[in-house]
Tab-separated table of C-alpha atoms in Angstrom:
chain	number	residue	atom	x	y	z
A	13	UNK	CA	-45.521	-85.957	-12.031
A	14	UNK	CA	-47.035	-89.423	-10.784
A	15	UNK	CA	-42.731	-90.064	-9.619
A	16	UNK	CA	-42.770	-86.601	-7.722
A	17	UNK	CA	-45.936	-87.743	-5.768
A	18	UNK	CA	-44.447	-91.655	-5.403
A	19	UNK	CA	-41.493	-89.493	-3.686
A	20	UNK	CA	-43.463	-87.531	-1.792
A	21	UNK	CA	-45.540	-90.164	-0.092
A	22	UNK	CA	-42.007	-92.244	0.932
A	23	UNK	CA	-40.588	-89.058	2.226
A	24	UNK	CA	-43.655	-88.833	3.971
A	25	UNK	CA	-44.195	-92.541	5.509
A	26	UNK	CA	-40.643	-92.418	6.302
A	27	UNK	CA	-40.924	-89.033	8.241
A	28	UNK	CA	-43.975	-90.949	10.568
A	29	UNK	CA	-42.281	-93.746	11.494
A	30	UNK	CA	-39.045	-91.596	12.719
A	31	UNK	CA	-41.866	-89.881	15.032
A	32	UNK	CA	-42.610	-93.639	16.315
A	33	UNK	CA	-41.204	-95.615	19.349
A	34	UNK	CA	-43.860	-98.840	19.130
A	35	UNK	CA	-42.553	-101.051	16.406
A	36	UNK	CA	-46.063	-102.793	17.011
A	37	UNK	CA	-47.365	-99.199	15.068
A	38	UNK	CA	-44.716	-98.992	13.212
A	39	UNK	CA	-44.886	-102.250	11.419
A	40	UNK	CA	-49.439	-101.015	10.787
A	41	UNK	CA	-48.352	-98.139	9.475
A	42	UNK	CA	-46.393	-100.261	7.052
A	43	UNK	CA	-48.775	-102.956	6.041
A	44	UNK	CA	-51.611	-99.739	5.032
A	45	UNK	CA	-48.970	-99.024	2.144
A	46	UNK	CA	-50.093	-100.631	-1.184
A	47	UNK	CA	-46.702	-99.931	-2.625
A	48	UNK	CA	-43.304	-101.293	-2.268
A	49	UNK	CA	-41.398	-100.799	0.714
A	50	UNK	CA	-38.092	-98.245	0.061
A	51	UNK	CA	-35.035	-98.529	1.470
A	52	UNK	CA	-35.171	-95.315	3.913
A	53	UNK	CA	-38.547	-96.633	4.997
A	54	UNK	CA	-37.043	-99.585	6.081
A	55	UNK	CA	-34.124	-97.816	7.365
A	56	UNK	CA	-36.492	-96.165	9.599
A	57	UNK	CA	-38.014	-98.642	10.593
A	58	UNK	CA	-34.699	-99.949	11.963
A	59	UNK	CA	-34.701	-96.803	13.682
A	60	UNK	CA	-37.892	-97.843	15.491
A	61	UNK	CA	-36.904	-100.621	17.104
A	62	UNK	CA	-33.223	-99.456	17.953
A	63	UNK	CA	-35.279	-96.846	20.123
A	64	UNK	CA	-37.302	-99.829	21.496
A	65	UNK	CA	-34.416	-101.570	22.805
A	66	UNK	CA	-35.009	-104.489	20.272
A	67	UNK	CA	-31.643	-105.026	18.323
A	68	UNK	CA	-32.599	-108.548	17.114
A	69	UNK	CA	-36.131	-107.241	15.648
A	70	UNK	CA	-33.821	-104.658	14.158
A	71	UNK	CA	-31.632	-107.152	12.516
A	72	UNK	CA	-34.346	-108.675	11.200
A	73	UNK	CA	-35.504	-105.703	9.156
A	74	UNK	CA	-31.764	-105.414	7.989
A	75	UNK	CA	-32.356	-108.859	6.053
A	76	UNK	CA	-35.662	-107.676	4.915
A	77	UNK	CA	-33.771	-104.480	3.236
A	78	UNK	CA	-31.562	-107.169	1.802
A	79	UNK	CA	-34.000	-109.421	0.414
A	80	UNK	CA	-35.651	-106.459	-1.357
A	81	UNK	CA	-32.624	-106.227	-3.745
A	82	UNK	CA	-30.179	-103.279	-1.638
A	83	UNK	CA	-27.593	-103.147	0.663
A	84	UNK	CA	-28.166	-101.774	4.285
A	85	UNK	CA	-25.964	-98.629	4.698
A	86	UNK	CA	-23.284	-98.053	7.512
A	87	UNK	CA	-25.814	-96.096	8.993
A	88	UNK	CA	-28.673	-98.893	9.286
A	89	UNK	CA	-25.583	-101.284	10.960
A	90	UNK	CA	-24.173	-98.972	13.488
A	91	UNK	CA	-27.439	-98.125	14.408
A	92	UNK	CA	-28.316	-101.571	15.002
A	93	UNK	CA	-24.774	-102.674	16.558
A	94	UNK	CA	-24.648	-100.072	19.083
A	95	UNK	CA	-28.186	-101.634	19.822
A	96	UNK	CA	-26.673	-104.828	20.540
A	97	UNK	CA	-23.660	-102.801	22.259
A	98	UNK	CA	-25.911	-101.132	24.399
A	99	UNK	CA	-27.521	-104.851	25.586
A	100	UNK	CA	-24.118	-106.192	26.493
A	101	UNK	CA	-24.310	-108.491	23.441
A	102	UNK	CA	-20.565	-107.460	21.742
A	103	UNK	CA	-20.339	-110.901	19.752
A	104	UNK	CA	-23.509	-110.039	17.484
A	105	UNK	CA	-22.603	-106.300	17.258
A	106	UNK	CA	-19.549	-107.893	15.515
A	107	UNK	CA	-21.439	-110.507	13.562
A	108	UNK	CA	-23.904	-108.311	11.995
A	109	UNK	CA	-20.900	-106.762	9.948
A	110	UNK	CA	-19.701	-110.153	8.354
A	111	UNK	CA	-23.159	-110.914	7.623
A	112	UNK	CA	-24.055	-107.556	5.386
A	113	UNK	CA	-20.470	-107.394	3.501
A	114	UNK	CA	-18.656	-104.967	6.172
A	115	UNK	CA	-15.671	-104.971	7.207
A	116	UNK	CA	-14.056	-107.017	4.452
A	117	UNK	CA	-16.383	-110.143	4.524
A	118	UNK	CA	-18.485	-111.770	1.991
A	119	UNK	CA	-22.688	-112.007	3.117
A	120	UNK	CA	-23.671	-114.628	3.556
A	121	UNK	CA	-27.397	-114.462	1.933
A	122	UNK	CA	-29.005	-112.112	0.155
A	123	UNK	CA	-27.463	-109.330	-2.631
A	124	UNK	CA	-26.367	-106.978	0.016
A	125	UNK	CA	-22.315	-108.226	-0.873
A	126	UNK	CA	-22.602	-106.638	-4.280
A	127	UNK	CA	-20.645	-103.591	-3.626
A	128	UNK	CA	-17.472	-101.754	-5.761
A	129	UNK	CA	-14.269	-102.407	-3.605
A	130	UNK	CA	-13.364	-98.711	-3.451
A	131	UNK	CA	-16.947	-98.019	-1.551
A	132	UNK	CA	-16.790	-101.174	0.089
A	133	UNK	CA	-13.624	-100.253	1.801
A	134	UNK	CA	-15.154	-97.124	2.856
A	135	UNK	CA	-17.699	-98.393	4.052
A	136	UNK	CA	-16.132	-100.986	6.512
A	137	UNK	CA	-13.629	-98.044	7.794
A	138	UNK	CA	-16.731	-95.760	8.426
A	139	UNK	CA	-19.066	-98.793	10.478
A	140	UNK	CA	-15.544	-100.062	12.078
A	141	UNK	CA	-14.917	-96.374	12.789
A	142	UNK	CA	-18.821	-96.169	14.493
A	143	UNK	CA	-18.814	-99.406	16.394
A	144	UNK	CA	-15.788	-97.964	18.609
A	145	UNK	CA	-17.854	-95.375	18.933
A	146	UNK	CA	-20.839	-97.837	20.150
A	147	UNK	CA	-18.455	-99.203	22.569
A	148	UNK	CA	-16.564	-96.330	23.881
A	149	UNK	CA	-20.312	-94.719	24.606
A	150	UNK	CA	-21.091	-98.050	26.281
A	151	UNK	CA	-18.374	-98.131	28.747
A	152	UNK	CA	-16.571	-101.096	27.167
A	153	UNK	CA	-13.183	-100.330	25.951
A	154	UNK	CA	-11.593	-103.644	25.627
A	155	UNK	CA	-14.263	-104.017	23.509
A	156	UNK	CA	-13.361	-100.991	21.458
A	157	UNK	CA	-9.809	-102.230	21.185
A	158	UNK	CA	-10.512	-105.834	20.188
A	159	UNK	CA	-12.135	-103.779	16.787
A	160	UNK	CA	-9.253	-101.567	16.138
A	161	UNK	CA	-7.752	-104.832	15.922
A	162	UNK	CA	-9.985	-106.434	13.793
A	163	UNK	CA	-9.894	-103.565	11.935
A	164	UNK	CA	-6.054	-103.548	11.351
A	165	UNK	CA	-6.732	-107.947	10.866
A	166	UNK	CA	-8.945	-106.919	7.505
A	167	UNK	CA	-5.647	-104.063	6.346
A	168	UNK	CA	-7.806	-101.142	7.155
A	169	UNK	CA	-5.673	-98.249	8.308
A	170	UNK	CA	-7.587	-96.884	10.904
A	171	UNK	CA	-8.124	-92.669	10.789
A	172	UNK	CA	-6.886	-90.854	13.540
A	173	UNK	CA	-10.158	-90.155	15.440
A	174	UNK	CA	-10.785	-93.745	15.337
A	175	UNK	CA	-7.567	-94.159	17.666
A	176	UNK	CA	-8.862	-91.105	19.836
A	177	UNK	CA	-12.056	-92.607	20.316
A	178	UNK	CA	-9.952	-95.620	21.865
A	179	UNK	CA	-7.686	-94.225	23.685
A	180	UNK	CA	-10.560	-91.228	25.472
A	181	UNK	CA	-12.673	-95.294	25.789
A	182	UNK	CA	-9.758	-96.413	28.020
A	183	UNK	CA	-9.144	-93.171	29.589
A	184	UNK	CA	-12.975	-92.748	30.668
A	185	UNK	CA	-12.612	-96.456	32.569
A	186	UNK	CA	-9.149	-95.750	33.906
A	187	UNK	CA	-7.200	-97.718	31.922
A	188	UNK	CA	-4.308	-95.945	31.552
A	189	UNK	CA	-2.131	-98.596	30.721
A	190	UNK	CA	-4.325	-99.774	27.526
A	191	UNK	CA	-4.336	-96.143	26.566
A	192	UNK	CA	-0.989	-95.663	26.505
A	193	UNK	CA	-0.476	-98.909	24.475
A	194	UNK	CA	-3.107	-97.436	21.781
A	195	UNK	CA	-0.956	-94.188	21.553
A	196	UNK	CA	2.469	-95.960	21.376
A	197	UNK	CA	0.817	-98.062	18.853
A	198	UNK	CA	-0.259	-95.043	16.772
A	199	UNK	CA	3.459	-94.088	16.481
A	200	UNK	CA	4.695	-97.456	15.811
A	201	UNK	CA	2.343	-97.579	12.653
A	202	UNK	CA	3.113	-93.378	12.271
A	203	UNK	CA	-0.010	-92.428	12.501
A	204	UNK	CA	0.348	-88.310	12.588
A	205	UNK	CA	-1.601	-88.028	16.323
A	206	UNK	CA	-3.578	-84.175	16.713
A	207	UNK	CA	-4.290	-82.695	19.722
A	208	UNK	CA	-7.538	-84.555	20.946
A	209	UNK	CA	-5.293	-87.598	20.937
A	210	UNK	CA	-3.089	-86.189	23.630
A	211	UNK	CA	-5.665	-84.916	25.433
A	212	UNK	CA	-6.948	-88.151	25.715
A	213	UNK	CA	-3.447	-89.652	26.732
A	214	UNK	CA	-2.830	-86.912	29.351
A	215	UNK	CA	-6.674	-87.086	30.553
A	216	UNK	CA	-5.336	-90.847	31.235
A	217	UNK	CA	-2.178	-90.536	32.958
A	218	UNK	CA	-3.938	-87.765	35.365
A	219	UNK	CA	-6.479	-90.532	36.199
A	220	UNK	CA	-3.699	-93.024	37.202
A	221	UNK	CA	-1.379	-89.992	39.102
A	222	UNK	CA	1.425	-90.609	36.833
A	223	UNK	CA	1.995	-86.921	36.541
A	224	UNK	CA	5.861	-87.423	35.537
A	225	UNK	CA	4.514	-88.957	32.090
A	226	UNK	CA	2.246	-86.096	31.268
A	227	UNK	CA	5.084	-84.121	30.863
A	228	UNK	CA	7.142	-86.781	28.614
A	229	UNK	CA	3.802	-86.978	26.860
A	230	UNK	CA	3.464	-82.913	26.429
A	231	UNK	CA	6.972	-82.814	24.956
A	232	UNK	CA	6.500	-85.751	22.243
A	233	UNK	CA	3.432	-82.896	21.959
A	234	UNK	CA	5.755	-80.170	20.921
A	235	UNK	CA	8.282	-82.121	18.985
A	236	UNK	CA	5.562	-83.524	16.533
A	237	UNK	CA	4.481	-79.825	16.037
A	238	UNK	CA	1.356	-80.463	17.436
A	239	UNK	CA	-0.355	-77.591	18.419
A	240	UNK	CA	-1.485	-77.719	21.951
A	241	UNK	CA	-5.180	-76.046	23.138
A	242	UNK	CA	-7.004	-74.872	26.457
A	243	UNK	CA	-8.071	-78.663	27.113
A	244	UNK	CA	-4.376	-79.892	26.803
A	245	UNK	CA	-3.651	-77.176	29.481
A	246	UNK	CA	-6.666	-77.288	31.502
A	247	UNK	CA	-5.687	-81.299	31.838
A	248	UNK	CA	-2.254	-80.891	32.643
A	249	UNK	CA	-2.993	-78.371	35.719
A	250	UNK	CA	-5.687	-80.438	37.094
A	251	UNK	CA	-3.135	-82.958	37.292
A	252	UNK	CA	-0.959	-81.409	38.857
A	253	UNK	CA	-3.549	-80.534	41.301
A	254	UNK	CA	-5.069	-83.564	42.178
A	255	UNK	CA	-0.847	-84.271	42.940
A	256	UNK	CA	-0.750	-81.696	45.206
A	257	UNK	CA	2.250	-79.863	43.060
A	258	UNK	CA	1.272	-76.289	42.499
A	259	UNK	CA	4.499	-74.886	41.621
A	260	UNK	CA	4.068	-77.156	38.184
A	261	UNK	CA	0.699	-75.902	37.753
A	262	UNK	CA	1.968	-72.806	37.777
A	263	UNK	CA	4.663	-73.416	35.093
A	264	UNK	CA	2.159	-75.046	33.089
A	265	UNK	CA	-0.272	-71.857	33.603
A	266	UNK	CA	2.390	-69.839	32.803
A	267	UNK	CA	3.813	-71.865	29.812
A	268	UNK	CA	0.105	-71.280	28.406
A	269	UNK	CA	-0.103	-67.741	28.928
A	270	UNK	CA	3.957	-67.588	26.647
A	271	UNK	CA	1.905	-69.791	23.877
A	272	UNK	CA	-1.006	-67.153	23.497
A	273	UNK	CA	-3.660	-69.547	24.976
A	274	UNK	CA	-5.935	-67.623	26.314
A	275	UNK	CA	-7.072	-69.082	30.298
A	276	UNK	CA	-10.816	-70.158	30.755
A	277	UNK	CA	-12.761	-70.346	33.874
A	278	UNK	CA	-11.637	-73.979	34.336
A	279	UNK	CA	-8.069	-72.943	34.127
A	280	UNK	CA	-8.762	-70.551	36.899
A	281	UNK	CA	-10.975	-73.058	38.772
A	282	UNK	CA	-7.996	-75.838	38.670
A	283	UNK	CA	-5.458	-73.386	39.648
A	284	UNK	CA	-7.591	-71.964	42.491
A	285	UNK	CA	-8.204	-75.388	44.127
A	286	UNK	CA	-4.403	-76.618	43.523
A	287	UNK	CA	-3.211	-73.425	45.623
A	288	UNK	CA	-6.450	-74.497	48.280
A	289	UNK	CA	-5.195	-78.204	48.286
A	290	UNK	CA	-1.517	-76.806	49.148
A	291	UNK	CA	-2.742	-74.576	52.039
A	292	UNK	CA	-1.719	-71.396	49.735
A	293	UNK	CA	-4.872	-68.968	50.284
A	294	UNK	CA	-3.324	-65.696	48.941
A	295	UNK	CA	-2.251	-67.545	45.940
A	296	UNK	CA	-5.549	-68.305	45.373
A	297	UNK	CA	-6.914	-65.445	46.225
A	298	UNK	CA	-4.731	-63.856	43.644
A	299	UNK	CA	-6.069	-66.087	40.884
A	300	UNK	CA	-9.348	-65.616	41.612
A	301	UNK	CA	-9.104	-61.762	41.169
A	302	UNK	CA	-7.159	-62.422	38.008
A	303	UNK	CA	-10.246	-64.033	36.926
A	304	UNK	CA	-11.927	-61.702	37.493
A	305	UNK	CA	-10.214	-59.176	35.381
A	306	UNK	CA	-10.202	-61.402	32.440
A	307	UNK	CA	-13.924	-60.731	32.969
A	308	UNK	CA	-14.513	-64.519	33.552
A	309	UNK	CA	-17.418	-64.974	36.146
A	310	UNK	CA	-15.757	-67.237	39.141
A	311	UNK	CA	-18.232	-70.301	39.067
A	312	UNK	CA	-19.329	-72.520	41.982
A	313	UNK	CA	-15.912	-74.919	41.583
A	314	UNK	CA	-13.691	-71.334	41.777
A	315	UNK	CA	-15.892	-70.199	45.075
A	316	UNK	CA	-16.042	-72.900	46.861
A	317	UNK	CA	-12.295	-73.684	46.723
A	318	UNK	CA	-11.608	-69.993	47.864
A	319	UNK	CA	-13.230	-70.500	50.487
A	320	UNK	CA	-11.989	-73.997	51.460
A	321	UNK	CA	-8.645	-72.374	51.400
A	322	UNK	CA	-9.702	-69.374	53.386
A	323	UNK	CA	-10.764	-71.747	55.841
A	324	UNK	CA	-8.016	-73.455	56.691
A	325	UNK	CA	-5.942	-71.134	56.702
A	326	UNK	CA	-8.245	-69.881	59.752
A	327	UNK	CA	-9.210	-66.812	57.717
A	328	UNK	CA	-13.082	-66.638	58.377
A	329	UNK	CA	-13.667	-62.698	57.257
A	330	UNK	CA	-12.116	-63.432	53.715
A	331	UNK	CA	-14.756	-66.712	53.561
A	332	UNK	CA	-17.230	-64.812	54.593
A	333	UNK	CA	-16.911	-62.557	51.839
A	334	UNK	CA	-16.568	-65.260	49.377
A	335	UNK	CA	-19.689	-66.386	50.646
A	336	UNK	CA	-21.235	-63.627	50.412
A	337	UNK	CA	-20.571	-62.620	47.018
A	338	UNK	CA	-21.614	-66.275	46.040
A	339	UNK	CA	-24.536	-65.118	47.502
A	340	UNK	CA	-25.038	-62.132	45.558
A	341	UNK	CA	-24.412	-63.809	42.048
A	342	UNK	CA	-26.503	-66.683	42.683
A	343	UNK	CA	-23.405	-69.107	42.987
A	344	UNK	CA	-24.943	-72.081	45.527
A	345	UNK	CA	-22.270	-73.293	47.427
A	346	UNK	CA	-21.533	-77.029	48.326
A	347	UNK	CA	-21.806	-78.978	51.496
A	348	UNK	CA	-17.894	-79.037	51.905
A	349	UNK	CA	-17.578	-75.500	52.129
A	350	UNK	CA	-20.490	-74.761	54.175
A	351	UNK	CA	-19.197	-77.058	56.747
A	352	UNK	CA	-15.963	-75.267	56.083
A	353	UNK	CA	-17.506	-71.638	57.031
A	354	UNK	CA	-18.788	-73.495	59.855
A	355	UNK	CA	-15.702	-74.742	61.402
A	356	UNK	CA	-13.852	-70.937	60.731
């Protein structure tokens, strides 16, 4: 009985100071326990002053949970990593591991090394695994790659995901190049890639215009059976229409209709502004009632391309009409084709 109410009270305290943001609060709430301090109370108490934007308070309390006899989890050193991620402070986010008994190395004070070598490898995959993470969320994917090597350094096979979340890092800054290098890596090592990875890869090579290599990249797709989706689509067409090459945008659109993939509104949208960018306003105008029979509501991207196109191709009734039906289903339309309806 007296254990059920001991558990009761921690799940209790613990449950307060996750409602907290003022580690000032945090740490009075603390001291008006007469008790010892558990591990998930301490763990969220980490959580307090992540949200304060205090990573080296943070780490503190990590060393606290050490010297009370346990080991923080992956969960209390991501947390506090992508803390010290989010400050622009890479070095300690990569410290902090050593020092608890991640990523292969011993601690340096306190019990928190004592761990089984079956967990302990886990557990350095999993917080390697969530610092990418950290840094790909930060913008910072040099960072991100300097871990998956660290990673590899300590003879951790890194999982799949853990190479997407690299290569989308280097494809969100434009770094195609480092991208490609992850993905060519990947097969080097033969790790099996899925389809996120090449969405990732082709999301990169449409950044840098090397449309050419989204195709060489679609085929190594197909000949390692995997599967691709909407998004692998959906990237390839917007590619090609940022290129200003609608006939492949059309084979791809076509290729995806063979496969069974089933075209979204961003399909339509990409295909409708590829046949605007090429001065093709009845091909647009064709998609955009296809759309419309696949009972897919045109959205503002789908409209306001229509209408681009209509306008250059001096056709002001048919942009009027686009208007007005964006008009009519509460579609706002943007400053580009408003000037465009203007100019008609």
């Amino acid at each position: 009985m007296l254990r059920s109410v001991v558990r009761l009270l921690c799940s209790e305290l613990s449950a307060q100071l996750r409602r907290l943001s003022d580690p000032t609060a945090a740490e009075a709430l603390l001291q008006r326990t007469d008790r010892k301090i558990t591990h998930g109370e301490f763990s969220s108490l980490v959580g307090v002053y992540v949200r304060a934007r205090q990573p080296l308070a943070a780490e503190k309390v990590l060393q606290r949970i050490a010297n009370a006899g346990c080991r923080p989890t992956v969960v209390d050193v991501s947390a506090v990593s992508g803390a010290f991620v989010l400050e622009r402070q890479a070095h300690r986010a990569l410290e902090l591991f050593g020092l608890f008994g991640f990523a292969g190395a011993k601690a340096e004070r306190g019990p928190a090394a004592a761990v089984p070598p079956d967990n302990h490898h886990a557990d350095s995959r999993a917080t390697f695994h969530s610092l990418v993470r950290c840094f790909g969320e930060a913008g910072q994917p040099a960072e991100a790659v300097k871990v998956l090597q660290a990673m590899q350094r300590e003879g951790l096979r890194p999982r799949v995901d853990t190479y997407n979340l690299v290569i989308d890092a280097c494809a969100q800054s434009g770094d195609c190049d480092s991208a490609v290098d992850v993905f060519n890596q990947m097969q080097r090592l033969r790790v099996q890639p899925d389809a996120v990875t090449f969405n990732c890869v082709i999301h990169a090579l449409s950044s840098a215009g090397r449309t050419d290599e989204i195709m060489e990249a679609f085929h190594v797709m197909l000949r390692l059976a995997v599967v691709p989706d909407v998004v692998t689509y959906n990237s390839m067409i917007d590619a090609f229409a940022k290129t200003n090459q609608p006939d492949k945008a059309t084979e791809v659109f076509h290729l995806m209709q063979q496969q069974g993939i089933r075209p979204n509104e961003v399909t339509y949208s990409s295909l409708i502004n590829t046949f605007a960018r090429a001065n093709q306003p009845d091909k647009a105008a064709e998609m955009f009632q296809l759309m419309q029979q696949q009972g897919i509501r045109p959205d503002e991207v789908a409209c306001n391309s229509l209408i681009n196109a209509f306008a250059r191709a001096n056709q002001p009734d048919r942009a009027t009409e686009v208007f007005q039906l964006m008009q009519q289903q509460g579609i706002r339309p943007d400053e580009v084709a408003c000037n465009s309806l203007i100019n008609a």
